[in-house]
Coordinates of C-alpha atoms in Angstrom, one line a residue:
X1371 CA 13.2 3.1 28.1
X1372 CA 10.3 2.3 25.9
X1373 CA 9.6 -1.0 23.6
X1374 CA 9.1 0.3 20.2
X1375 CA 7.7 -2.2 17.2
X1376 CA 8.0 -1.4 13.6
X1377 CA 5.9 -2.8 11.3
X1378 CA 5.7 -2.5 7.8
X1379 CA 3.5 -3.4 5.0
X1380 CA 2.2 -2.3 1.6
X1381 CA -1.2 -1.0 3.7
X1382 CA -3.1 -1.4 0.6
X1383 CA -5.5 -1.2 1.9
X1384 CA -4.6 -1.5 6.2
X1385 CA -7.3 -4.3 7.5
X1386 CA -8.5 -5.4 10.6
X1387 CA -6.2 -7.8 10.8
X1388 CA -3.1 -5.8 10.7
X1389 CA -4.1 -3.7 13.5
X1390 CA -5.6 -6.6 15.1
X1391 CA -2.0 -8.3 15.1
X1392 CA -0.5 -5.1 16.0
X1393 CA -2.7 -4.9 19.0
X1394 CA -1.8 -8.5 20.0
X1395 CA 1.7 -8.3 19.7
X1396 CA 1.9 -5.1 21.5
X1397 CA -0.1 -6.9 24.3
X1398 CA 1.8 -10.1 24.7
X1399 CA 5.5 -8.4 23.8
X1400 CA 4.7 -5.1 26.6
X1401 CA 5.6 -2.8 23.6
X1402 CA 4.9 0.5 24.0
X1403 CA 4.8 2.0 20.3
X1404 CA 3.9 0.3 17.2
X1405 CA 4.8 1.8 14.3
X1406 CA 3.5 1.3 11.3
X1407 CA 5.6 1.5 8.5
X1408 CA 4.1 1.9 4.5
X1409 CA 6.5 0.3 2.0
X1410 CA 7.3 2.0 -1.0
X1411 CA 5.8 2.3 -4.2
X1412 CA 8.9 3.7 -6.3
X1413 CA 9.6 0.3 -7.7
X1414 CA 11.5 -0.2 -10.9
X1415 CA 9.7 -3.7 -11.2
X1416 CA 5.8 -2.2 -11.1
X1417 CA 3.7 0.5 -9.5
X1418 CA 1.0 0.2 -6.8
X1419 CA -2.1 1.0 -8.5
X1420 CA -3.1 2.9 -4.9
X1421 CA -1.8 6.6 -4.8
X1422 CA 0.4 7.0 -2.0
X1423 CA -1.6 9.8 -0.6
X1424 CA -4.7 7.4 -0.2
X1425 CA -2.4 4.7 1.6
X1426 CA -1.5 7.3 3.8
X1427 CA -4.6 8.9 4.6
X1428 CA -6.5 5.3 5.4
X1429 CA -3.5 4.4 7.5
X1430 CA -4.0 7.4 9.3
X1431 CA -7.9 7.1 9.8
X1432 CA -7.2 3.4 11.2
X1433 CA -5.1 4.1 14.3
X1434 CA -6.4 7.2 14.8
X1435 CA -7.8 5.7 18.0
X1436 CA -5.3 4.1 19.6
X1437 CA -2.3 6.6 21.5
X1438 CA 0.2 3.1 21.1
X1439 CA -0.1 3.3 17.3
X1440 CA 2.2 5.9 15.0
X1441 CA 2.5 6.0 11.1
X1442 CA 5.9 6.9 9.8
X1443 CA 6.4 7.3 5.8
X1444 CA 10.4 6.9 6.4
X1445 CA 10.1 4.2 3.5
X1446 CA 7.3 5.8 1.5
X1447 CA 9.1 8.5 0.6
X1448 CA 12.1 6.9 -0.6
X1449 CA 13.0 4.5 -4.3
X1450 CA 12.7 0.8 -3.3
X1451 CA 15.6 -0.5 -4.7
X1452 CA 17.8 1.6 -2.1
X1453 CA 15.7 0.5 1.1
X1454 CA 16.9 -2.5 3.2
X1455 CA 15.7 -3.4 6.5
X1456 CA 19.1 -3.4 7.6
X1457 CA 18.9 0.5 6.9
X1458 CA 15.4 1.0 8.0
X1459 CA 16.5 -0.1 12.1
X1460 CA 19.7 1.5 11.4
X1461 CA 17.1 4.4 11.0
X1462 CA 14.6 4.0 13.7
X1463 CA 17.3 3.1 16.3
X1464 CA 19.2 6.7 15.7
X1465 CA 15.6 8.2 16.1
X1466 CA 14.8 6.6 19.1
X1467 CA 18.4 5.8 20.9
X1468 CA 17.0 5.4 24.3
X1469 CA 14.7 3.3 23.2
X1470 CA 14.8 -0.2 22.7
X1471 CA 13.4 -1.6 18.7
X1472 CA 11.8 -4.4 17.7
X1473 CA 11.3 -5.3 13.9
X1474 CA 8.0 -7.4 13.5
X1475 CA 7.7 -9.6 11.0
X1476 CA 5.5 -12.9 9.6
X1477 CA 7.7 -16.4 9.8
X1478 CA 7.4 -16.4 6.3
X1479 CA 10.1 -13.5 6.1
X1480 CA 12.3 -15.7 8.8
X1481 CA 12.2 -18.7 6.5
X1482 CA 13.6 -16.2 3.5
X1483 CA 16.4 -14.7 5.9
X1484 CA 17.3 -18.0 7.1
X1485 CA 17.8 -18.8 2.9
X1486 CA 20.2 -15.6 2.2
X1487 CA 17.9 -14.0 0.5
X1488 CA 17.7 -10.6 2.2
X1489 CA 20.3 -8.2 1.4
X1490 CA 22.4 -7.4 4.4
X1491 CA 20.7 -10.1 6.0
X1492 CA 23.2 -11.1 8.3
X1493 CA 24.3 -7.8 9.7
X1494 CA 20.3 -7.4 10.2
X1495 CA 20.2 -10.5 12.3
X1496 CA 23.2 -9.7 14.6
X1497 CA 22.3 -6.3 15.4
X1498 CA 18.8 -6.3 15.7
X1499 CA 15.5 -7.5 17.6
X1500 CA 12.4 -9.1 16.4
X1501 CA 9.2 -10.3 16.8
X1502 CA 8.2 -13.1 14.6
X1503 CA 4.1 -13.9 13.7
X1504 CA 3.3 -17.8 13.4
X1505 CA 2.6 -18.4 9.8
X1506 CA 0.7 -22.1 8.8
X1507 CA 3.0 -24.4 7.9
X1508 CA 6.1 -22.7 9.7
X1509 CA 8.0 -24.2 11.9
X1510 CA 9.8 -21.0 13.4
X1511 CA 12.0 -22.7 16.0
X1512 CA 13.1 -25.5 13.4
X1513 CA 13.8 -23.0 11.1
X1514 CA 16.1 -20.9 13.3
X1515 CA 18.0 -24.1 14.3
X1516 CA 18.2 -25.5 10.4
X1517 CA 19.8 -22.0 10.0
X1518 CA 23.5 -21.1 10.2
X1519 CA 22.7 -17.4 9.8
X1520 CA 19.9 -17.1 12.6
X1521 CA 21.4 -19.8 15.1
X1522 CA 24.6 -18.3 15.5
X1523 CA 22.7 -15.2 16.3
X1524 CA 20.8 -16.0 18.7
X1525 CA 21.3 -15.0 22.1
X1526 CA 17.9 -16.1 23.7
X1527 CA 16.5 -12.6 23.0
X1528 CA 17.3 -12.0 19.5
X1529 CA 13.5 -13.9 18.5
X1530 CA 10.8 -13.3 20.3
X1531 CA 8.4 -15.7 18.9
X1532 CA 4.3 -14.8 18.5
X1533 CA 1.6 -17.7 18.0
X1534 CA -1.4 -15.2 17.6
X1535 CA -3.6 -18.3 18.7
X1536 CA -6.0 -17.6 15.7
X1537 CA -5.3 -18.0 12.2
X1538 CA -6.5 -14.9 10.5
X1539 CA -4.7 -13.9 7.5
X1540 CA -7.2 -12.1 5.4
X1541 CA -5.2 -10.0 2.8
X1542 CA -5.3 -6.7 1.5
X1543 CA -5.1 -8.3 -1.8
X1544 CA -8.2 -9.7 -1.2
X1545 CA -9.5 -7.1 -0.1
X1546 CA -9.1 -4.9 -3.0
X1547 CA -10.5 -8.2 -5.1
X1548 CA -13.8 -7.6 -3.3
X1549 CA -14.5 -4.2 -4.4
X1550 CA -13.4 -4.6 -8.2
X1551 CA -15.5 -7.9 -8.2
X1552 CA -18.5 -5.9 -6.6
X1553 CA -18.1 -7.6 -3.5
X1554 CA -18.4 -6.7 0.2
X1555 CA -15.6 -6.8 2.8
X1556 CA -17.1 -4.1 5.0
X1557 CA -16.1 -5.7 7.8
X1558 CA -12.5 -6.9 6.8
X1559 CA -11.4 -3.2 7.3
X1560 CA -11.9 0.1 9.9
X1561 CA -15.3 1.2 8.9
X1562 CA -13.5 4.6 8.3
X1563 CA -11.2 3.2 5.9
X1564 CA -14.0 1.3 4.2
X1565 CA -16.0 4.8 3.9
X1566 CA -13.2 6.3 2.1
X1567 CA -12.7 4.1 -0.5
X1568 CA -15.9 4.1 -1.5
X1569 CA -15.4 7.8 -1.4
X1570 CA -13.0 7.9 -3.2
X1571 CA -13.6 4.7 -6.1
X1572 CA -10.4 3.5 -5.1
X1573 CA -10.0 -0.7 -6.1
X1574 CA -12.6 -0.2 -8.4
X1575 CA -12.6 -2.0 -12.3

């Protein structure tokens, strides 16, 4: 039985840092598959000014290297407003039934669950895993126990907890505010992915 994380994002662009805290979760929590998940952009509320083909493509060049990283475009392909978490595990557990799944998330998201403000939130919580990244200025374990929703499911195994040790939360926002202001974040990114969005003009003014 393998260890299977999914972890999902906008990717827009994927940084260092995401595969960086891919690479440490996968280390500390013995996973063996981190998927990468790309939200999507059919959004009734606004549209990603990246193409999804370009999200895709640098996502691709970034874990290239590394056999414990997969991309899957499950979400990307689909509207927004019909994707919940909830349904995205229900997904990835049928694909891998043998397997056992893991969504990874930032404590910021645990502090919004613990509020009610997921949809399907608690049938999320009592049937799944997870793997929560410190966030400053969250208290994760307070937070579970200051929640009826997340307490009462919680088993011992339901969190599995992740202080990176470091606090690196460059964005991909800005990111893409570096290359319309003329900036340089060569080295916030994969040099690959860095190449082809100067290839390509993406993030530019």
């Amino acid at each position: 039985m393998a260890k299977i994380g999914i972890y999902g994002s906008s990717f827009d662009p994927i940084t260092n840092v995401h595969l960086w805290t891919a690479s440490t979760v996968a280390h500390r929590c013995k996973l063996d598959k981190v998927i990468f998940l790309p939200c999507s952009s059919k959004r009734k509320d606004k549209r990603m000014k990246t193409e999804d083909e370009h999200r895709w493509n640098m996502l691709q060049l970034a874990i290239e290297d590394d056999s414990r990283f997969i991309a899957d475009d499950h979400e990307m392909k689909q509207d927004a407003w019909n994707i919940y978490t909830y349904d995205t595990m229900v997904h990835f557990k049928k694909k891998y039934p043998n397997d056992e799944v893991y969504f990874i998330m930032g404590a910021d998201l645990l502090v919004d669950i613990a509020k009610g403000e997921w949809v399907k939130g608690r049938e999320l919580v009592s049937e799944n895993k997870f793997i929560v990244m410190a966030r400053e200025g969250v208290d994760m374990l307070s937070t579970i126990s200051r929640s009826a929703i997340l307490r009462n499911n919680d088993d011992g195994s339901t969190f599995h907890l992740v202080d990176k040790g470091l606090a690196m939360e460059i964005s991909s926002t800005y990111i893409r505010e570096e290359f319309a202001m003329g900036g340089e974040p060569k080295y916030l990114l994969p040099s690959s992915c860095y190449n082809y969005i100067k290839k390509h003009g993406l993030y530019s003014r």
